[in-house]
Coordinates of C-alpha atoms in Angstrom, one line a residue:
M1 CA 88.9 94.5 86.8
I2 CA 87.9 93.0 90.2
D3 CA 88.9 89.4 89.8
D4 CA 91.2 89.5 92.6
V5 CA 88.9 91.4 95.1
N6 CA 87.5 89.9 98.2
G7 CA 83.8 89.9 97.5
V8 CA 82.8 90.3 101.2
A9 CA 85.2 93.4 101.8
F10 CA 84.1 94.9 98.4
G11 CA 80.4 94.6 99.1
I12 CA 80.8 96.3 102.7
F13 CA 82.9 98.9 101.0
I14 CA 80.4 99.6 98.4
F15 CA 77.5 99.4 100.9
L16 CA 79.3 102.3 103.1
F17 CA 80.3 104.3 100.0
L18 CA 76.7 104.5 98.8
V19 CA 75.4 105.4 102.3
V20 CA 77.7 108.4 102.3
T21 CA 76.7 109.2 98.8
V22 CA 73.0 109.3 99.9
L23 CA 74.0 111.5 102.7
G24 CA 75.9 113.8 100.5
F25 CA 72.8 114.5 98.3
A26 CA 70.5 114.6 101.3
A27 CA 72.5 117.1 103.1
A28 CA 71.0 119.9 100.7
R29 CA 67.8 119.3 102.7
W30 CA 69.6 119.1 106.1
R31 CA 69.2 122.5 108.0
R32 CA 67.6 123.8 104.8
A33 CA 67.8 127.5 103.8
K34 CA 65.4 129.4 101.8
S35 CA 68.0 129.6 99.1
M36 CA 71.5 128.0 98.5
A37 CA 72.2 130.8 96.0
S38 CA 74.9 132.8 98.2
L39 CA 78.3 131.7 99.6
D40 CA 77.1 132.0 103.3
E41 CA 74.8 129.0 102.6
W42 CA 76.6 127.1 100.1
G43 CA 80.2 127.7 100.8
L44 CA 79.9 128.0 104.8
G45 CA 76.7 126.0 105.5
G46 CA 74.6 129.1 106.7
R47 CA 77.3 130.0 109.2
G48 CA 75.3 128.2 111.8
F49 CA 77.1 124.9 113.0
G50 CA 77.4 124.2 116.5
T51 CA 79.9 122.5 118.7
F52 CA 79.0 119.0 118.0
I53 CA 78.9 119.4 114.1
A54 CA 82.0 121.6 114.0
W55 CA 84.0 119.1 115.9
F56 CA 83.4 116.5 113.3
L57 CA 83.6 119.0 110.5
I58 CA 86.9 120.5 111.4
G59 CA 88.4 117.2 112.6
G60 CA 87.5 115.7 109.4
D61 CA 89.0 118.9 107.8
I62 CA 92.3 118.3 109.5
Y63 CA 92.7 114.7 109.8
T64 CA 92.4 113.3 106.1
A65 CA 92.7 110.0 104.3
Y66 CA 96.3 110.8 103.7
T67 CA 96.8 111.2 107.3
F68 CA 95.6 107.7 107.5
I69 CA 98.1 106.7 104.9
A70 CA 101.1 108.9 105.3
V71 CA 101.6 109.2 109.1
P72 CA 102.1 105.3 109.7
A73 CA 104.0 105.1 106.4
T74 CA 106.6 107.4 107.7
L75 CA 107.1 105.0 110.7
Y76 CA 107.0 102.0 108.5
A77 CA 109.7 103.5 106.4
G78 CA 111.7 104.2 109.5
S79 CA 111.9 108.0 109.1
A80 CA 113.5 109.3 112.4
V81 CA 111.3 112.2 112.4
G82 CA 108.1 110.5 111.1
F83 CA 106.2 111.0 114.4
F84 CA 106.5 114.8 114.2
A85 CA 102.7 115.0 113.3
V86 CA 101.7 114.1 116.8
P87 CA 103.4 117.2 118.6
Y88 CA 102.2 119.6 116.0
T89 CA 98.7 118.7 116.3
I90 CA 99.1 119.3 120.1
V91 CA 100.7 122.5 119.5
V92 CA 98.2 123.8 117.1
Y93 CA 95.3 124.1 119.5
P94 CA 96.5 126.6 121.9
L95 CA 97.5 128.8 118.8
I96 CA 93.9 128.3 117.3
F97 CA 92.4 129.2 120.7
L98 CA 94.0 132.7 120.6
F99 CA 93.7 134.0 117.1
L100 CA 90.8 132.1 115.4
P101 CA 88.0 133.4 117.5
R102 CA 89.3 136.8 116.4
L103 CA 89.1 136.0 112.9
W104 CA 85.6 134.6 113.3
S105 CA 84.4 137.7 115.1
V106 CA 85.8 140.3 112.5
S107 CA 84.4 137.9 109.7
H108 CA 81.0 137.7 111.4
R109 CA 80.8 141.5 111.6
H110 CA 81.9 142.1 107.9
G111 CA 80.5 139.0 106.2
Y112 CA 84.0 137.9 105.3
V113 CA 84.1 134.5 103.6
T114 CA 87.7 133.9 103.0
P115 CA 91.0 135.0 104.8
A116 CA 91.7 137.1 101.8
D117 CA 88.4 139.0 102.5
F118 CA 90.0 139.9 105.8
V119 CA 93.3 140.9 104.3
Q120 CA 91.3 143.2 101.7
G121 CA 89.4 144.7 104.5
R122 CA 92.2 145.2 107.1
Y123 CA 94.9 146.4 104.5
D124 CA 92.8 148.1 101.8
S125 CA 95.0 146.2 99.3
R126 CA 93.4 144.1 96.5
A127 CA 96.9 143.2 95.4
L128 CA 97.9 141.6 98.8
A129 CA 94.3 139.9 99.0
L130 CA 94.8 138.5 95.5
V131 CA 98.2 136.9 96.5
V132 CA 96.8 135.4 99.6
A133 CA 93.9 134.0 97.6
L134 CA 96.3 132.6 95.0
T135 CA 98.4 131.1 97.5
G136 CA 95.7 129.5 99.2
I137 CA 94.5 127.9 96.1
L138 CA 98.0 126.9 95.0
A139 CA 98.6 125.2 98.3
T140 CA 95.3 123.6 98.5
M141 CA 95.5 121.8 95.1
P142 CA 98.2 119.3 96.0
Y143 CA 96.3 118.6 99.1
I144 CA 93.2 117.7 97.4
A145 CA 95.3 115.5 95.0
L146 CA 96.8 113.6 98.2
Q147 CA 93.1 112.6 99.1
L148 CA 92.9 111.0 95.9
V149 CA 96.3 109.4 96.1
G150 CA 95.0 107.9 99.5
M151 CA 92.1 106.4 97.7
Q152 CA 94.2 105.2 95.0
V153 CA 96.3 103.3 97.5
V154 CA 93.2 101.6 99.2
L155 CA 92.0 100.7 95.8
E156 CA 95.2 99.1 94.9
V157 CA 95.3 96.8 98.1
M158 CA 91.9 95.9 97.6
G159 CA 92.8 94.7 94.0
V160 CA 90.4 96.9 92.2
G161 CA 91.6 97.6 88.7
T162 CA 94.9 96.2 89.4
D163 CA 94.9 93.3 86.8
S164 CA 94.2 95.9 83.9
D165 CA 96.7 97.3 81.6
N166 CA 94.2 99.8 80.3
W167 CA 94.7 103.0 82.2
F168 CA 91.0 104.1 82.0
V169 CA 89.9 100.8 83.4
K170 CA 92.5 100.7 85.9
D171 CA 91.5 104.3 87.3
L172 CA 87.7 103.8 86.7
P173 CA 86.9 103.4 90.3
L174 CA 88.7 106.6 91.0
F175 CA 86.9 108.5 88.1
I176 CA 83.4 107.2 89.8
A177 CA 84.5 108.5 93.1
F178 CA 85.5 111.8 91.7
V179 CA 82.1 112.3 89.9
V180 CA 80.2 111.2 92.9
L181 CA 82.2 113.7 95.1
A182 CA 81.9 116.5 92.5
A183 CA 78.1 115.9 92.1
Y184 CA 77.1 116.1 95.8
T185 CA 79.5 118.9 96.5
Y186 CA 77.8 120.9 93.7
S187 CA 74.4 120.2 95.1
S188 CA 75.0 120.5 98.7
G189 CA 77.8 122.7 99.3
L190 CA 79.7 122.6 102.8
R191 CA 76.5 120.7 104.2
A192 CA 77.4 117.6 102.4
P193 CA 81.0 117.1 104.2
A194 CA 79.7 118.2 107.4
L195 CA 77.1 115.6 107.5
I196 CA 79.4 112.8 106.0
A197 CA 81.9 113.7 108.6
F198 CA 79.6 111.8 111.4
V199 CA 80.0 108.6 109.5
K200 CA 83.7 109.1 108.6
D201 CA 85.1 109.9 112.0
T202 CA 82.9 107.2 113.8
L203 CA 84.2 104.7 111.5
I204 CA 87.8 105.9 111.8
Y205 CA 87.6 105.8 115.6
I206 CA 86.3 102.2 115.5
V207 CA 88.8 101.0 113.0
I208 CA 91.7 102.5 114.9
L209 CA 90.8 101.5 118.3
V210 CA 90.1 97.8 117.0
A211 CA 93.4 97.8 115.2
V212 CA 95.5 98.9 118.2
F213 CA 93.8 96.5 120.7
Y214 CA 93.2 93.6 118.4
I215 CA 96.2 93.2 116.1
P216 CA 98.9 93.7 118.6
G217 CA 97.2 90.7 120.6
Q218 CA 97.2 88.5 117.4
I219 CA 101.1 89.1 116.9
G220 CA 102.7 88.9 120.4
G221 CA 102.0 92.2 122.2
W222 CA 103.6 95.7 122.1
D223 CA 106.8 94.5 123.6
H224 CA 107.4 92.2 120.8
I225 CA 106.3 94.9 118.3
F226 CA 108.9 97.3 119.4
S227 CA 111.6 94.8 119.7
T228 CA 110.9 93.5 116.3
V229 CA 110.9 97.2 114.8
G230 CA 114.3 98.0 116.6
D231 CA 115.9 94.7 115.3
S232 CA 114.5 95.5 111.8
F233 CA 115.9 99.0 111.9
A234 CA 119.4 97.8 113.1
S235 CA 119.5 95.1 110.6
F236 CA 118.9 97.7 107.9
N237 CA 121.5 100.1 109.0
S238 CA 124.0 97.5 109.4
E239 CA 123.3 96.0 106.0
N240 CA 123.3 99.4 104.3
A241 CA 126.2 101.2 106.1
D242 CA 128.0 102.1 103.3
A243 CA 125.2 103.6 101.3
I244 CA 124.1 105.5 104.6
A245 CA 127.9 106.8 104.9
A246 CA 127.6 107.8 101.3
G247 CA 124.3 109.6 101.7
E248 CA 122.7 107.4 99.2
A249 CA 120.3 106.0 101.9
A250 CA 118.9 107.2 105.2
P251 CA 119.3 105.5 108.4
K252 CA 116.1 103.9 110.0
A253 CA 115.2 104.8 113.6
T254 CA 112.5 104.9 116.3
M255 CA 113.7 108.1 117.6
P256 CA 115.5 111.1 115.9
P257 CA 119.1 111.4 116.8
E258 CA 120.6 114.6 118.2
A259 CA 121.4 116.0 114.8
L260 CA 117.7 115.8 113.7
H261 CA 116.2 117.3 116.9
W262 CA 115.8 120.7 115.2
A263 CA 114.5 119.1 112.2
Y264 CA 111.8 117.2 114.3
G265 CA 111.1 120.4 116.2
S266 CA 110.9 122.7 113.3
L267 CA 108.6 120.2 111.4
A268 CA 106.2 120.1 114.3
L269 CA 106.3 124.0 114.9
G270 CA 106.1 125.0 111.3
S271 CA 103.4 122.6 110.4
A272 CA 101.2 123.7 113.5
L273 CA 101.8 127.5 112.3
A274 CA 100.6 126.5 108.7
L275 CA 97.7 124.2 109.6
F276 CA 95.0 126.8 109.9
M277 CA 96.4 129.0 107.2
Y278 CA 94.9 126.6 104.7
P279 CA 91.8 127.9 103.3
H280 CA 89.8 124.7 104.1
S281 CA 90.6 125.1 107.9
V282 CA 89.4 128.6 107.8
T283 CA 86.3 127.5 106.1
G284 CA 85.5 125.1 108.8
V285 CA 85.9 127.9 111.5
L286 CA 84.0 130.5 109.8
S287 CA 80.9 127.9 109.3
T288 CA 80.4 127.9 113.2
R289 CA 77.9 130.1 114.8
S290 CA 79.9 131.7 117.6
R291 CA 83.2 132.4 119.1
S292 CA 82.4 130.2 122.0
V293 CA 82.0 127.1 119.5
I294 CA 85.6 127.7 118.2
R295 CA 86.9 127.9 121.9
R296 CA 85.2 124.6 122.8
N297 CA 86.4 122.9 119.7
A298 CA 90.1 124.0 120.4
A299 CA 89.6 122.4 123.7
L300 CA 88.1 119.1 122.3
L301 CA 89.9 118.7 119.0
P302 CA 93.1 117.2 120.8
A303 CA 91.1 113.9 121.0
Y304 CA 92.1 113.6 117.5
S305 CA 95.7 114.0 118.5
F306 CA 95.2 110.9 120.7
L307 CA 93.7 109.1 117.6
L308 CA 96.6 110.3 115.5
G309 CA 99.1 108.8 118.1
L310 CA 97.5 105.4 117.9
L311 CA 97.4 105.7 114.3
A312 CA 101.1 106.5 113.7
L313 CA 101.9 103.4 115.7
L314 CA 100.4 101.1 113.1
G315 CA 103.5 101.7 111.0
F316 CA 105.5 100.0 113.5
V317 CA 102.7 97.2 113.8
A318 CA 102.9 96.7 110.1
I319 CA 106.5 95.8 110.4
A320 CA 106.0 93.4 113.3
A321 CA 103.2 91.7 111.3
G322 CA 105.4 91.1 108.5
V323 CA 103.8 93.2 106.1
K324 CA 105.9 93.5 103.0
V325 CA 105.2 96.4 100.4
E326 CA 107.4 98.3 98.0
N327 CA 105.2 101.4 98.7
P328 CA 105.2 102.4 102.5
Q329 CA 101.9 104.1 102.0
Q330 CA 100.1 100.8 101.3
S331 CA 101.5 99.2 104.6
V332 CA 98.5 100.3 106.8
P333 CA 95.7 99.1 104.0
Q334 CA 97.8 95.9 103.7
L335 CA 98.0 95.3 107.5
F336 CA 94.2 95.6 107.6
E337 CA 93.6 93.1 104.7
E338 CA 96.0 90.5 106.2
Q339 CA 95.0 90.9 109.8
F340 CA 91.2 91.7 109.8
S341 CA 88.3 89.3 108.7
P342 CA 87.0 90.3 105.3
W343 CA 84.0 92.2 106.4
F344 CA 85.9 94.5 108.8
A345 CA 88.7 94.9 106.3
G346 CA 85.8 96.3 104.1
V347 CA 84.9 98.7 106.8
A348 CA 88.5 99.8 107.2
F349 CA 88.9 100.3 103.5
A350 CA 85.6 102.2 103.5
A351 CA 86.8 104.6 106.5
I352 CA 90.0 105.6 104.6
V353 CA 88.2 106.3 101.4
I354 CA 85.3 108.4 103.2
G355 CA 88.3 110.0 105.1
A356 CA 89.3 111.4 101.5
L357 CA 85.9 112.6 100.4
V358 CA 85.1 114.8 103.5
P359 CA 88.4 116.9 103.3
A360 CA 88.5 116.8 99.4
A361 CA 85.0 118.5 99.5
I362 CA 86.0 121.1 102.0
M363 CA 89.2 121.8 100.4
S364 CA 87.5 122.4 96.9
I365 CA 84.7 124.4 98.4
A366 CA 87.4 126.6 100.0
A367 CA 89.6 127.2 97.0
A368 CA 86.4 127.9 95.1
N369 CA 85.3 130.6 97.7
L370 CA 88.9 132.0 97.1
W371 CA 88.4 132.3 93.4
T372 CA 84.9 133.9 93.7
R373 CA 85.4 136.4 96.3
N374 CA 89.1 137.5 95.7
I375 CA 89.6 137.0 92.0
Y376 CA 86.3 136.9 90.2
R377 CA 84.4 139.6 92.2
A378 CA 87.4 141.6 93.0
F379 CA 88.8 141.8 89.4
I380 CA 86.1 140.6 86.9
N381 CA 82.6 141.5 88.2
R382 CA 82.7 143.7 90.9
N383 CA 78.9 144.0 91.1
A384 CA 78.3 140.2 91.3
T385 CA 75.1 139.3 93.0
H386 CA 75.0 136.6 95.7
A387 CA 73.6 134.1 93.3
Q388 CA 76.4 134.9 90.7
E389 CA 78.9 134.4 93.4
A390 CA 77.3 131.0 94.4
A391 CA 77.3 129.8 90.8
Q392 CA 80.8 130.8 90.1
S393 CA 82.0 128.8 93.4
K394 CA 80.1 125.7 92.2
V395 CA 81.8 125.6 88.9
A396 CA 85.3 126.5 90.3
S397 CA 84.8 123.7 92.8
L398 CA 84.4 121.2 89.8
L399 CA 87.4 122.6 88.2
V400 CA 89.6 122.4 91.1
K401 CA 88.6 118.5 91.8
F402 CA 89.1 118.1 88.1
G403 CA 92.5 119.7 88.2
A404 CA 93.6 117.5 91.3
L405 CA 92.4 114.4 89.5
I406 CA 94.7 115.3 86.4
F407 CA 97.4 116.0 89.0
V408 CA 97.1 112.5 90.5
L409 CA 97.0 110.6 87.2
A410 CA 99.7 112.6 85.3
L411 CA 102.3 112.9 88.0
S412 CA 104.3 110.3 90.2
K413 CA 102.8 109.7 93.8
S414 CA 106.1 110.7 95.2
F415 CA 106.1 114.1 93.4
A416 CA 102.6 114.8 94.6
I417 CA 103.7 113.8 98.2
N418 CA 106.7 116.2 98.1
L419 CA 104.6 119.0 96.4
Q420 CA 102.2 118.8 99.1
L421 CA 105.1 119.4 101.7
L422 CA 105.8 122.5 99.4
G423 CA 102.3 123.6 99.9
G424 CA 103.0 123.9 103.5
V425 CA 105.9 126.2 102.7
W426 CA 103.7 128.4 100.5
I427 CA 100.8 128.8 102.9
L428 CA 102.9 129.6 105.7
Q429 CA 103.9 132.9 103.9
T430 CA 100.3 134.2 104.5
L431 CA 100.6 134.3 108.2
P432 CA 102.0 137.7 108.8
A433 CA 99.2 139.2 106.9
I434 CA 96.4 137.3 108.3
V435 CA 97.5 136.4 112.0
I436 CA 99.6 139.4 112.7
G437 CA 97.0 141.5 110.9
L438 CA 94.5 140.2 113.6
Y439 CA 96.3 142.0 116.4
T440 CA 97.9 145.0 114.9
R441 CA 97.9 147.1 111.6
W442 CA 101.5 148.2 112.3
M443 CA 103.0 146.4 109.2
H444 CA 102.8 148.2 106.0
R445 CA 100.5 146.6 103.3
W446 CA 103.4 146.7 100.7
A447 CA 105.9 145.5 103.3
L448 CA 103.8 142.4 103.8
F449 CA 103.5 142.1 100.1
A450 CA 107.2 142.1 99.5
G451 CA 107.7 139.7 102.5
W452 CA 105.5 137.3 100.8
A453 CA 107.1 137.5 97.6
V454 CA 110.5 136.8 99.3
G455 CA 109.3 133.9 101.4
M456 CA 107.4 132.2 98.4
A457 CA 110.5 132.7 96.1
W458 CA 113.1 131.5 98.6
G459 CA 111.1 128.7 100.0
T460 CA 110.3 127.3 96.5
W461 CA 114.0 127.7 95.6
L462 CA 115.1 125.6 98.6
A463 CA 112.8 123.0 98.3
Y464 CA 113.7 122.8 94.3
G465 CA 117.3 122.1 95.5
V466 CA 116.4 119.3 97.9
A467 CA 117.2 115.9 96.4
S468 CA 116.3 112.4 97.4
P469 CA 117.0 108.8 96.3
A470 CA 113.8 108.8 94.2
Q471 CA 113.9 112.4 92.6
D472 CA 116.4 115.2 91.8
H473 CA 114.3 118.1 93.1
F474 CA 111.6 118.8 95.8
G475 CA 112.9 115.6 97.4
G476 CA 112.1 116.6 101.1
P477 CA 111.1 119.4 103.6
L478 CA 114.3 120.0 105.3
V479 CA 117.4 122.0 104.4
N480 CA 120.5 123.4 106.4
F481 CA 119.5 126.6 108.3
P482 CA 121.8 129.4 106.6
G483 CA 125.3 129.4 107.8
T484 CA 124.9 126.1 109.8
E485 CA 124.8 122.2 109.3
T486 CA 121.6 122.0 111.3
K487 CA 118.6 120.6 109.4
V488 CA 115.3 122.6 109.8
Y489 CA 111.8 122.9 108.1
I490 CA 112.1 124.9 104.8
A491 CA 108.8 126.6 105.6
L492 CA 110.3 128.1 108.9
V493 CA 113.3 129.4 107.0
A494 CA 111.2 131.0 104.3
F495 CA 108.9 132.6 106.8
L496 CA 111.8 134.0 108.8
A497 CA 112.9 135.7 105.6
N498 CA 109.4 136.8 104.9
L499 CA 109.1 138.4 108.6
V500 CA 112.4 140.1 108.3
V501 CA 111.7 141.8 105.0
A502 CA 108.2 142.8 106.1
I503 CA 109.5 144.3 109.2
V504 CA 112.4 146.2 107.8
L505 CA 110.3 147.4 104.7
T506 CA 107.6 148.7 107.1
F507 CA 110.2 151.0 108.6
V508 CA 111.2 152.1 105.2
F509 CA 107.9 152.6 103.7
R510 CA 106.5 154.7 106.8
A511 CA 109.7 156.8 106.4
M512 CA 108.6 157.5 102.9
H513 CA 105.1 158.0 103.8
L514 CA 103.6 155.6 101.4
A515 CA 99.9 155.3 101.5
E516 CA 98.6 152.8 103.9
G517 CA 95.0 152.6 102.8
V518 CA 91.8 152.8 105.0
D519 CA 91.3 150.0 107.6
Q520 CA 87.6 148.8 107.3
T521 CA 87.6 147.1 110.7
R522 CA 87.5 148.5 114.1
G523 CA 88.8 147.3 117.5
Q524 CA 85.3 146.0 118.7
D525 CA 85.0 144.0 115.6
Y526 CA 87.6 141.4 116.8
Y527 CA 85.3 140.7 119.9
A528 CA 82.0 140.5 118.4
D529 CA 79.9 137.4 118.9
A530 CA 76.7 135.8 117.7
G531 CA 73.7 138.1 118.1
D532 CA 75.8 141.1 117.5
P533 CA 74.9 143.2 114.4
G534 CA 77.0 143.2 111.4
V535 CA 78.1 146.0 109.2
E536 CA 74.9 145.9 107.0
D537 CA 72.7 145.8 110.1
E538 CA 74.2 148.9 111.4
L539 CA 73.5 151.1 108.4
E540 CA 70.4 152.6 107.2
P541 CA 68.7 150.8 104.1
T542 CA 70.0 153.3 101.7
E543 CA 73.4 152.8 103.0
A544 CA 73.7 149.3 103.2
V545 CA 76.6 147.9 101.2
R546 CA 77.9 144.3 100.6
P547 CA 81.2 143.7 102.2

């Protein structure tokens, strides 16, 4: 199974993987609580992480192994809009600076664990909270699967399992990584990825900084790199002019042409709006100990955008270095294997794989929390104890990871990638209920439900109709804006439909005097900080109720 593997690189890789495995299990004793039998402790790390820990945790949550693989791969493949990930991660931080402290405060006051908890409390609607929870789980599953895809790509480049025709032997390393991830997540909860994130981000920073300074010097410098890339793309476009004119191939470019400016901008904006709607992003935020921690992180996290810009350029570096791979996702791992000494290549491979473990753990915990709080407790066992909730989440986190593993093994990688893009379309449809709800309760709960349904249905239908040279459906994230020939991000088109329906039906339902439910939150809840009493603290012992 490992006949073609470089022994030094593989040894370094295994050593670092074992280090993070030990850290994952040791995390159960880190910042140890009296009991892990509650979602506050297992699912949110005790709600006590400070600025330093949160910076690594939230950064590790956002910048995943697949970011390491996919962003430079788009540039390697010549995508004209491939660089959109850099501006969207810049746009997102002013947005989260505004609304996430409010979400933290109201969650702190009422003991909310998930965004759907907030929706339930704000709108007094179990149905609306249910669809927000289901959307979060649905959008998170392909995201977890893509972390496993990133791990697969690294293992393929390393040569692990590639010489076997037996599917079980070929994927055995992935099974082992899955079992280890599942075991320490089950044992340590959110503390495990929080602790491992220190190692993961340190390794990634070292690898990328070495790569962008060392490799260009080995292949002629940045002038040579950009010149080579320009010549390569021009040659491809010339040789495939007929196919490009017929729509059978896409032209390659370093900058998007005017026709794709709206596509580029809408991808950046839509992705920024969607990023912190994902339940794992909210989980990282709610694990912090105060509002000020979130604000400081919103100011500090752009350092990751600098890192992402350097990372993206490695796609161009791979072209100039003569890296030849059929799958663009292998371009950066292959670049590392060819340009680095074996020991540092092992460090780079470990950085990517560990970069998959951290977000996969957080995502599975977040999805499990949604199941437990907004499905199990809301509809199956309304009197569940804290211990029962924690037990449910632990089991659910295993099932989520197992489902993602089956997803990766059963479907093609290209389908998994495009389904993750569809996940962005889905998760953005929860924005009106969550973000707008943080500022006003003007929108009617049933109007929000109808808007969500329209956005989900139309967004999925639009995505289904997008073809690519590789597949007939779900072939990309762009469609023509209705009534124009301008390409835009599907998620924004669906979101606009969602918003229009929600606004119009709010007027209609208010005119019909449909019941709006009871808002369990108050104005001061959105400004509460650490040390302020929660709902239970304000009640007499006989009146105290769990949120």
